Short mmCIF file of C-alpha atoms and ligand atoms in Angstrom, two decimals:
data_model
loop_
_atom_site.label_atom_id
_atom_site.label_comp_id
_atom_site.label_asym_id
_atom_site.label_seq_id
_atom_site.Cartn_x
_atom_site.Cartn_y
_atom_site.Cartn_z
CA MET A 1 0.00 0.00 0.00
CA LYS A 2 1.30 3.47 -0.87
CA ARG A 3 2.28 5.65 2.12
CA GLU A 4 -0.38 8.35 1.41
CA SER A 5 -3.22 5.90 1.10
CA GLY A 6 -2.01 4.12 4.24
CA LEU A 7 -2.18 7.44 6.07
CA LEU A 8 -5.64 8.13 4.73
CA VAL A 9 -6.91 4.76 5.93
CA LEU A 10 -5.34 5.40 9.34
CA CYS A 11 -7.04 8.81 9.59
CA PHE A 12 -10.37 7.30 8.61
CA VAL A 13 -10.09 4.46 11.13
CA THR A 14 -9.10 6.92 13.89
CA VAL A 15 -12.02 9.25 13.16
CA LEU A 16 -14.36 6.28 13.04
CA ALA A 17 -13.07 4.83 16.29
CA PHE A 18 -13.37 8.27 17.86
CA SER A 19 -16.95 8.75 16.69
CA GLN A 20 -17.95 5.29 17.93
CA GLN A 21 -16.30 5.93 21.31
CA ASN A 22 -18.39 9.05 21.57
CA ALA A 23 -21.55 6.99 21.53
CA ASN A 24 -23.33 6.85 24.86
CA TYR A 25 -24.11 3.41 26.31
CA ASP A 26 -24.99 4.59 29.78
CA GLU A 27 -28.75 4.62 30.43
CA SER A 28 -28.31 7.19 33.20
CA LYS A 29 -26.88 9.62 30.62
CA VAL A 30 -29.89 9.42 28.32
CA PRO A 31 -31.22 12.98 28.37
CA SER A 32 -34.77 13.63 29.50
CA TYR A 33 -36.79 14.33 26.40
CA VAL A 34 -40.26 15.13 25.16
CA LEU A 35 -41.34 13.30 22.04
CA PRO A 36 -43.05 15.29 19.30
CA GLU A 37 -46.79 14.67 19.47
CA LEU A 38 -48.31 12.01 17.31
CA LEU A 39 -51.87 13.17 17.54
CA LYS A 40 -51.49 16.91 17.43
CA CYS A 41 -51.26 18.75 14.11
CA GLU A 42 -48.63 21.39 13.53
CA ASN A 43 -51.32 24.06 14.12
CA GLY A 44 -52.11 22.57 17.52
CA GLU A 45 -55.32 20.81 16.48
CA SER A 46 -55.87 17.52 18.34
CA VAL A 47 -56.44 14.40 16.28
CA THR A 48 -59.21 12.20 17.61
CA THR A 49 -60.49 10.41 14.51
CA VAL A 50 -59.06 8.22 11.75
CA GLU A 51 -60.30 10.80 9.20
CA GLN A 52 -58.28 13.60 10.82
CA TRP A 53 -55.27 11.33 11.06
CA GLU A 54 -55.47 10.23 7.42
CA ASN A 55 -56.39 13.57 5.90
CA LYS A 56 -54.33 15.92 7.98
CA ARG A 57 -51.78 14.64 10.50
CA ARG A 58 -50.48 11.69 8.50
CA PRO A 59 -49.74 13.77 5.33
CA GLU A 60 -48.12 16.40 7.54
CA LEU A 61 -45.77 13.83 9.11
CA LEU A 62 -44.95 12.22 5.75
CA ASP A 63 -43.95 15.62 4.47
CA LEU A 64 -41.79 16.33 7.55
CA PHE A 65 -39.97 13.00 7.29
CA GLY A 66 -39.39 13.66 3.60
CA ARG A 67 -38.09 17.20 3.94
CA HIS A 68 -36.04 16.77 7.11
CA MET A 69 -34.79 13.20 7.04
CA TYR A 70 -35.11 10.85 4.06
CA GLY A 71 -35.55 13.39 1.28
CA THR A 72 -38.55 13.70 -0.99
CA ILE A 73 -39.03 11.11 -3.69
CA PRO A 74 -39.74 12.68 -7.11
CA ALA A 75 -43.22 12.22 -8.55
CA GLU A 76 -41.67 11.56 -11.98
CA LYS A 77 -42.13 8.03 -13.35
CA ILE A 78 -39.18 6.56 -15.18
CA ASN A 79 -39.40 3.46 -17.38
CA VAL A 80 -39.01 0.11 -15.71
CA SER A 81 -39.07 -3.13 -17.69
CA TYR A 82 -38.86 -6.68 -16.41
CA ASP A 83 -37.40 -9.72 -18.16
CA ILE A 84 -37.58 -13.16 -16.64
CA VAL A 85 -34.14 -14.54 -17.41
CA SER A 86 -34.41 -17.89 -15.65
CA GLU A 87 -37.03 -20.12 -14.15
CA ASN A 88 -36.31 -23.32 -12.23
CA ARG A 89 -39.26 -25.39 -11.02
CA GLU A 90 -36.96 -27.67 -9.02
CA ALA A 91 -35.29 -25.09 -6.80
CA LEU A 92 -34.47 -25.75 -3.13
CA GLY A 93 -34.59 -29.51 -3.60
CA GLY A 94 -37.80 -29.37 -5.64
CA LYS A 95 -40.01 -27.53 -3.18
CA ALA A 96 -39.87 -24.13 -4.84
CA THR A 97 -39.77 -22.41 -8.20
CA SER A 98 -37.04 -19.84 -8.51
CA LYS A 99 -37.10 -16.97 -10.96
CA GLN A 100 -34.48 -14.38 -11.77
CA VAL A 101 -35.85 -11.17 -13.17
CA ARG A 102 -33.84 -8.42 -14.80
CA PHE A 103 -35.19 -4.95 -13.98
CA THR A 104 -34.14 -2.25 -16.43
CA PHE A 105 -34.63 1.31 -15.22
CA SER A 106 -34.27 3.91 -17.96
CA ASN A 107 -34.80 7.50 -18.85
CA GLY A 108 -33.75 8.52 -22.35
CA ASP A 109 -30.32 7.04 -23.07
CA LYS A 110 -29.43 6.34 -19.47
CA LYS A 111 -30.21 3.00 -17.89
CA ASN A 112 -29.46 0.81 -14.87
CA GLU A 113 -30.04 -2.87 -14.27
CA ALA A 114 -30.94 -4.85 -11.18
CA TYR A 115 -31.74 -8.53 -10.64
CA LEU A 116 -34.54 -9.84 -8.50
CA LEU A 117 -34.29 -13.38 -7.13
CA LEU A 118 -37.64 -14.92 -6.32
CA PHE A 119 -38.50 -18.25 -4.68
CA ILE A 120 -42.15 -19.34 -4.74
CA PRO A 121 -43.28 -22.48 -2.89
CA ASN A 122 -44.58 -25.21 -5.23
CA LYS A 123 -47.19 -26.09 -2.62
CA PRO A 124 -49.87 -24.99 -2.01
CA LYS A 125 -51.17 -24.59 -5.57
CA GLY A 126 -52.99 -21.29 -4.90
CA LYS A 127 -51.70 -17.79 -4.25
CA VAL A 128 -49.16 -17.28 -1.48
CA PRO A 129 -48.01 -14.33 0.66
CA ILE A 130 -44.54 -12.95 0.06
CA ILE A 131 -41.73 -11.27 1.96
CA VAL A 132 -39.56 -8.80 0.04
CA GLY A 133 -36.13 -7.72 1.25
CA TYR A 134 -32.81 -6.43 0.00
CA ASN A 135 -29.57 -8.32 0.51
CA PHE A 136 -26.22 -6.62 1.15
CA LYS A 137 -23.75 -8.73 -0.81
CA GLY A 138 -25.54 -9.84 -3.96
CA ASN A 139 -28.19 -12.45 -4.75
CA HIS A 140 -25.43 -15.07 -5.07
CA SER A 141 -24.51 -14.51 -1.41
CA THR A 142 -27.94 -15.65 -0.18
CA THR A 143 -27.67 -19.25 -1.46
CA THR A 144 -25.11 -21.69 -2.82
CA ASP A 145 -27.27 -22.33 -5.92
CA THR A 146 -24.80 -21.94 -8.80
CA MET A 147 -27.54 -20.72 -11.18
CA ILE A 148 -27.74 -17.38 -9.42
CA ILE A 149 -26.51 -14.44 -11.47
CA TYR A 150 -24.12 -11.96 -9.85
CA SER A 151 -25.90 -8.70 -9.10
CA PRO A 152 -24.71 -6.06 -11.62
CA ALA A 153 -23.60 -3.31 -9.22
CA LEU A 154 -21.32 -5.62 -7.25
CA CYS A 155 -18.33 -4.80 -9.42
CA LEU A 156 -18.69 -1.19 -8.20
CA ALA A 157 -19.35 -1.98 -4.56
CA LEU A 158 -17.20 -5.04 -3.75
CA GLU A 159 -13.41 -5.34 -3.90
CA PRO A 160 -12.12 -7.81 -6.48
CA GLY A 161 -11.17 -11.03 -4.67
CA SER A 162 -13.22 -10.15 -1.58
CA PRO A 163 -14.76 -13.14 0.26
CA ASP A 164 -18.13 -11.56 -0.48
CA TRP A 165 -17.91 -13.01 -3.98
CA VAL A 166 -18.29 -16.50 -2.51
CA ARG A 167 -21.70 -18.03 -3.11
CA GLY A 168 -23.78 -18.43 0.02
CA SER A 169 -21.55 -16.19 2.17
CA GLN A 170 -24.67 -14.61 3.68
CA ALA A 171 -26.96 -17.64 3.43
CA SER A 172 -27.40 -17.79 7.21
CA ARG A 173 -29.37 -14.54 6.94
CA TRP A 174 -31.79 -16.00 4.38
CA SER A 175 -33.74 -18.90 5.87
CA TYR A 176 -35.17 -19.88 2.47
CA ASP A 177 -36.06 -23.45 3.48
CA LEU A 178 -37.96 -22.31 6.53
CA ILE A 179 -39.78 -19.54 4.64
CA ILE A 180 -40.82 -21.86 1.81
CA ASP A 181 -41.83 -24.65 4.23
CA ARG A 182 -44.09 -22.17 5.98
CA GLY A 183 -45.83 -21.37 2.68
CA TYR A 184 -44.32 -17.96 1.92
CA ALA A 185 -42.62 -16.73 -1.22
CA ILE A 186 -39.51 -14.60 -0.84
CA ALA A 187 -37.97 -12.02 -3.15
CA THR A 188 -34.57 -10.41 -2.76
CA MET A 189 -32.42 -7.95 -4.67
CA CYS A 190 -28.98 -6.54 -3.94
CA TYR A 191 -29.37 -3.03 -2.57
CA HIS A 192 -26.25 -1.90 -4.44
CA ASP A 193 -28.18 -2.38 -7.71
CA ILE A 194 -30.44 0.50 -6.68
CA PHE A 195 -27.89 2.75 -5.00
CA PRO A 196 -24.35 1.34 -4.68
CA ASP A 197 -23.65 2.13 -1.06
CA LYS A 198 -20.84 4.67 -1.26
CA PRO A 199 -21.24 8.45 -1.40
CA GLU A 200 -19.15 8.73 -4.54
CA LEU A 201 -21.35 6.25 -6.42
CA LYS A 202 -24.53 8.31 -6.57
CA ASP A 203 -23.95 8.81 -10.30
CA HIS A 204 -24.50 5.06 -10.66
CA SER A 205 -27.69 4.99 -8.62
CA VAL A 206 -31.26 5.10 -9.93
CA ILE A 207 -31.41 8.69 -8.65
CA SER A 208 -29.12 9.72 -11.50
CA LEU A 209 -31.78 8.60 -14.01
CA PHE A 210 -34.29 11.21 -12.92
CA SER A 211 -34.65 14.50 -14.79
CA GLY A 212 -33.13 17.34 -12.85
CA TYR A 213 -30.40 15.17 -11.29
CA ASN A 214 -27.25 17.23 -10.94
CA SER A 215 -24.17 15.37 -9.77
CA GLN A 216 -22.57 18.67 -8.67
CA LYS A 217 -25.44 19.93 -6.58
CA THR A 218 -27.76 18.28 -4.05
CA ASP A 219 -30.85 20.20 -2.96
CA PRO A 220 -31.37 20.21 0.82
CA ALA A 221 -34.49 18.02 0.68
CA GLU A 222 -33.35 15.85 -2.24
CA TRP A 223 -33.67 12.10 -1.83
CA GLN A 224 -30.58 10.03 -1.20
CA ALA A 225 -29.73 6.36 -0.74
CA ILE A 226 -32.43 5.42 1.80
CA GLY A 227 -35.06 7.12 -0.37
CA ALA A 228 -33.77 5.28 -3.44
CA TRP A 229 -33.83 1.90 -1.69
CA ALA A 230 -37.41 2.55 -0.55
CA TRP A 231 -38.37 3.58 -4.09
CA GLY A 232 -36.75 0.40 -5.45
CA SER A 233 -38.73 -1.86 -3.13
CA SER A 234 -41.93 -0.33 -4.52
CA ARG A 235 -40.75 -1.24 -8.03
CA ILE A 236 -40.39 -4.83 -6.81
CA VAL A 237 -44.04 -4.69 -5.72
CA ASP A 238 -45.00 -3.33 -9.18
CA PHE A 239 -43.44 -6.45 -10.67
CA LEU A 240 -45.06 -8.79 -8.13
CA GLU A 241 -48.48 -7.40 -9.04
CA GLY A 242 -48.10 -9.23 -12.35
CA GLU A 243 -47.09 -12.56 -10.77
CA GLU A 244 -49.94 -15.05 -10.80
CA LYS A 245 -48.93 -17.02 -7.70
CA ILE A 246 -48.42 -13.98 -5.45
CA ASP A 247 -51.19 -12.78 -3.18
CA THR A 248 -50.71 -9.04 -3.55
CA ASN A 249 -52.86 -8.36 -0.49
CA LYS A 250 -50.22 -10.12 1.55
CA ILE A 251 -46.90 -8.46 0.82
CA ALA A 252 -44.45 -7.92 3.68
CA ILE A 253 -41.07 -6.21 3.62
CA MET A 254 -38.14 -7.17 5.82
CA GLY A 255 -35.04 -5.04 6.17
CA HIS A 256 -31.96 -5.49 8.30
CA SER A 257 -30.07 -2.54 9.74
CA ARG A 258 -29.65 0.14 7.05
CA GLN A 259 -32.23 -1.78 5.09
CA GLY A 260 -34.49 -1.75 8.14
CA LYS A 261 -34.41 2.04 7.91
CA ALA A 262 -35.31 1.87 4.22
CA ALA A 263 -38.03 -0.75 4.85
CA LEU A 264 -39.75 1.45 7.44
CA TRP A 265 -39.68 4.41 5.08
CA ALA A 266 -40.97 2.21 2.24
CA GLY A 267 -43.78 0.98 4.49
CA ALA A 268 -44.66 4.55 5.42
CA ILE A 269 -44.95 5.71 1.82
CA ASP A 270 -46.25 2.63 0.01
CA PRO A 271 -49.50 1.18 1.41
CA ARG A 272 -49.05 -2.01 -0.58
CA PHE A 273 -46.68 -3.26 2.13
CA GLN A 274 -49.05 -4.92 4.57
CA ILE A 275 -46.38 -5.76 7.15
CA VAL A 276 -43.02 -4.11 7.79
CA PHE A 277 -40.33 -6.07 9.65
CA SER A 278 -37.57 -3.85 11.01
CA ASN A 279 -34.59 -5.99 11.94
CA GLU A 280 -32.21 -4.01 14.16
CA SER A 281 -32.75 -0.83 12.12
CA GLY A 282 -31.39 1.41 14.90
CA CYS A 283 -30.53 5.06 14.28
CA GLY A 284 -32.65 6.51 11.48
CA GLY A 285 -34.79 3.37 11.64
CA ALA A 286 -36.89 2.36 14.63
CA ALA A 287 -34.74 3.86 17.42
CA LEU A 288 -35.84 7.13 19.03
CA PHE A 289 -33.37 9.88 18.14
CA ARG A 290 -34.00 11.82 21.31
CA ARG A 291 -32.42 9.12 23.50
CA LYS A 292 -29.01 9.75 21.89
CA TYR A 293 -28.00 6.22 22.86
CA GLY A 294 -25.60 4.32 20.59
CA GLU A 295 -25.42 5.72 17.07
CA THR A 296 -26.57 9.35 16.78
CA ALA A 297 -27.55 11.72 13.96
CA GLU A 298 -24.06 13.23 13.97
CA ILE A 299 -22.30 9.87 13.72
CA ILE A 300 -24.55 8.53 10.99
CA ASN A 301 -24.38 11.71 8.90
CA PHE A 302 -20.60 11.66 9.21
CA LYS A 303 -20.17 7.99 8.31
CA PHE A 304 -22.90 7.84 5.67
CA PRO A 305 -23.34 11.31 4.16
CA HIS A 306 -25.27 9.80 1.24
CA TRP A 307 -28.08 8.11 3.21
CA PHE A 308 -30.23 11.00 4.44
CA CYS A 309 -31.14 14.32 2.85
CA VAL A 310 -28.81 17.28 3.37
CA ASN A 311 -31.38 19.03 5.61
CA PHE A 312 -30.99 16.25 8.15
CA ARG A 313 -27.43 17.34 8.96
CA GLN A 314 -28.73 20.38 10.84
CA TYR A 315 -29.85 17.98 13.59
CA ASN A 316 -26.35 16.72 14.33
CA ASP A 317 -26.20 16.76 18.12
CA LYS A 318 -29.53 18.64 18.05
CA GLU A 319 -31.92 15.72 17.95
CA GLU A 320 -34.33 17.58 20.24
CA LYS A 321 -34.88 20.08 17.41
CA LEU A 322 -36.03 17.44 14.93
CA PRO A 323 -39.69 18.09 14.08
CA VAL A 324 -40.30 14.30 14.17
CA ASP A 325 -39.11 11.18 15.95
CA GLN A 326 -39.24 7.56 14.98
CA HIS A 327 -42.41 6.47 16.80
CA GLN A 328 -44.14 8.69 14.25
CA LEU A 329 -42.49 6.83 11.38
CA LEU A 330 -43.85 3.54 12.72
CA ALA A 331 -47.27 5.11 13.20
CA LEU A 332 -47.35 6.10 9.52
CA ILE A 333 -47.59 2.38 8.73
CA ALA A 334 -50.90 1.97 10.62
CA PRO A 335 -53.34 0.32 10.21
CA ARG A 336 -50.94 -2.01 8.44
CA LYS A 337 -48.74 -4.01 10.77
CA VAL A 338 -45.25 -3.27 11.98
CA TYR A 339 -42.79 -5.48 13.85
CA VAL A 340 -39.57 -4.23 15.41
CA ALA A 341 -36.75 -6.61 16.35
CA SER A 342 -33.65 -5.93 18.42
CA ALA A 343 -30.62 -7.92 19.55
CA GLU A 344 -29.25 -7.73 23.07
CA GLY A 345 -25.65 -7.38 21.89
CA ASP A 346 -26.52 -4.65 19.38
CA ARG A 347 -26.29 -1.63 21.66
CA TRP A 348 -25.23 0.50 18.67
CA SER A 349 -28.86 0.23 17.44
CA ASP A 350 -30.29 1.09 20.90
CA PRO A 351 -32.68 -1.83 21.58
CA LYS A 352 -34.57 0.14 24.20
CA GLY A 353 -35.04 3.08 21.82
CA GLU A 354 -36.34 0.64 19.18
CA PHE A 355 -38.77 -0.85 21.69
CA LEU A 356 -40.01 2.52 22.95
CA SER A 357 -40.66 3.69 19.44
CA ALA A 358 -42.92 0.68 18.87
CA TYR A 359 -44.59 1.37 22.20
CA HIS A 360 -45.17 5.08 21.46
CA ALA A 361 -46.61 4.38 17.98
CA GLY A 362 -49.55 2.82 19.84
CA PRO A 363 -51.99 5.76 19.95
CA VAL A 364 -52.43 5.75 16.16
CA TYR A 365 -53.07 2.00 16.14
CA LYS A 366 -55.60 2.58 18.93
CA LEU A 367 -57.40 5.15 16.75
CA TYR A 368 -58.02 2.28 14.35
CA GLY A 369 -59.18 0.04 17.20
CA LEU A 370 -56.07 -2.13 16.88
CA SER A 371 -53.99 -3.79 19.57
CA THR A 372 -50.70 -2.29 20.74
CA ILE A 373 -47.78 -2.87 23.08
CA GLU A 374 -49.37 -2.19 26.45
CA SER A 375 -46.40 -1.70 28.75
CA ASP A 376 -43.34 0.50 28.36
CA GLU A 377 -41.29 -2.17 30.18
CA MET A 378 -39.20 -4.10 27.68
CA PRO A 379 -40.07 -7.80 27.39
CA GLY A 380 -37.42 -10.38 28.29
CA LEU A 381 -35.23 -12.11 25.73
CA HIS A 382 -37.07 -14.41 23.32
CA ALA A 383 -40.50 -13.30 24.54
CA PRO A 384 -42.02 -11.80 21.40
CA ILE A 385 -45.00 -9.47 21.59
CA MET A 386 -47.39 -10.15 18.74
CA GLU A 387 -50.17 -7.59 18.72
CA ASP A 388 -50.92 -5.40 15.70
CA ILE A 389 -47.53 -3.96 16.59
CA GLY A 390 -44.89 -6.61 17.29
CA TYR A 391 -41.54 -6.62 19.04
CA HIS A 392 -38.84 -9.01 20.15
CA ILE A 393 -35.36 -8.88 21.53
CA ARG A 394 -33.14 -11.90 21.18
CA ALA A 395 -29.74 -12.84 22.55
CA GLY A 396 -26.74 -12.32 20.30
CA LYS A 397 -25.23 -9.74 18.02
CA HIS A 398 -26.30 -7.53 15.13
CA ASP A 399 -27.43 -10.03 12.50
CA VAL A 400 -30.45 -11.77 10.97
CA THR A 401 -30.97 -15.24 12.40
CA GLU A 402 -33.38 -18.11 11.96
CA TYR A 403 -34.97 -17.08 15.26
CA ASP A 404 -35.81 -13.66 13.77
CA TRP A 405 -37.37 -15.31 10.71
CA LYS A 406 -39.42 -17.69 12.88
CA CYS A 407 -40.87 -14.71 14.75
CA TYR A 408 -41.58 -12.86 11.50
CA LEU A 409 -43.37 -15.87 10.06
CA ASP A 410 -45.43 -16.33 13.25
CA PHE A 411 -46.43 -12.66 13.11
CA ALA A 412 -47.26 -12.91 9.40
CA ASP A 413 -49.31 -16.09 10.02
CA LYS A 414 -51.22 -14.27 12.70
CA HIS A 415 -52.19 -11.45 10.36
CA PHE A 416 -52.24 -13.12 6.94
CA LYS A 417 -53.72 -16.49 7.78
CA LYS A 418 -56.53 -15.64 10.13
C1 LIG B 1 -23.55 0.56 10.64
C2 LIG B 1 -24.41 1.79 10.75
C3 LIG B 1 -25.77 1.41 11.21
C4 LIG B 1 -26.33 0.23 10.45
C5 LIG B 1 -25.31 -0.80 10.09
C6 LIG B 1 -25.73 -1.80 9.01
O1 LIG B 1 -22.26 0.82 10.32
O2 LIG B 1 -23.77 2.64 11.66
O3 LIG B 1 -26.63 2.54 11.14
O4 LIG B 1 -27.01 0.66 9.32
O5 LIG B 1 -24.14 -0.24 9.65
O6 LIG B 1 -26.43 -1.48 8.05
O7 LIG B 1 -25.30 -2.95 9.12
#
């Protein structure tokens, strides 16, 4: 390694270590805070009916989250075409049909490609519910099936020779057998295909296809990576609407960590997602900003300047000034269902902040006459709460495990199979 680049890496690692050290893990140092009101409009009007919520408060909150946090998604429609490039009726030992679908996003001469990997159970014969979720390291990393095509953006996002090129390297996060055995279809795409996850790669993201995109200038409320990932998951739903075997009234989205953030935002803006599973989504996902526990606005904006809109940076170390907090994001999903999952060893994501957010989203679910988390005391490990809002905390580190999937499937059964 050249001396200069060695120095650069050292600087980066030092700054990173410093910013992570700065994170608070001491509950007694959590500041006292007042959460922004769920059921009070910006003009002070109290919300007591579903009509007021849907016509006034909900649109207000969607707008605030767009302008101050995730950026606003353009109304423009670009072209999206789908080509089924492979179909295998004997996938997963014969119990599923797999399909690989090439998505081509285009606007004029510019285009991007992404690949969706879909497994549909061969039994039962009728329509089945589906869970949609992005993977981090390419479709090939979710299974050892040698038919799986490498996701196109990987050459931008992964180092040549990196172990991430190995098939099945992330298979433990994708419990395909379990999901299929339980009668669910599953669809995954590599998130890099939508926005390759580095600030300097925005020119390769779908955002660059939209009219008005200027690589030299980002408007303060312009959408960024999380917005693009959310937008992309809606395009997956567009495709699924044409799939005969998929029950489009039963579409869930599952996102881990940064993808948990994107899944919650997708669930807030696209009502076709009937359940949102947030797996350890932490800061900018389910966790309450005002607790300033673990990762904070300042740390996340510093490490990932391309995730949130530019406006969001003004809340670095000023979380109390944010016009919203994350219980309101969860509430935007109502009356559809939301499930938040934490891991004990994942203090960076602030498990308690994730739990409290789910708890404080309750009043909107109550407006709809739905069931909520009744106590603000966290449940014990492996004691899932499965109301219309769900929550669990499991032992172990930041990851997606078979235990998480089992809980998600139980929750989905409860709501989809009643
Ligand atoms: C971390 C980031 C978290 C979370 C995580 C992940 O580095 O600080 O907000 O998104 O990455 O996506 O695994």
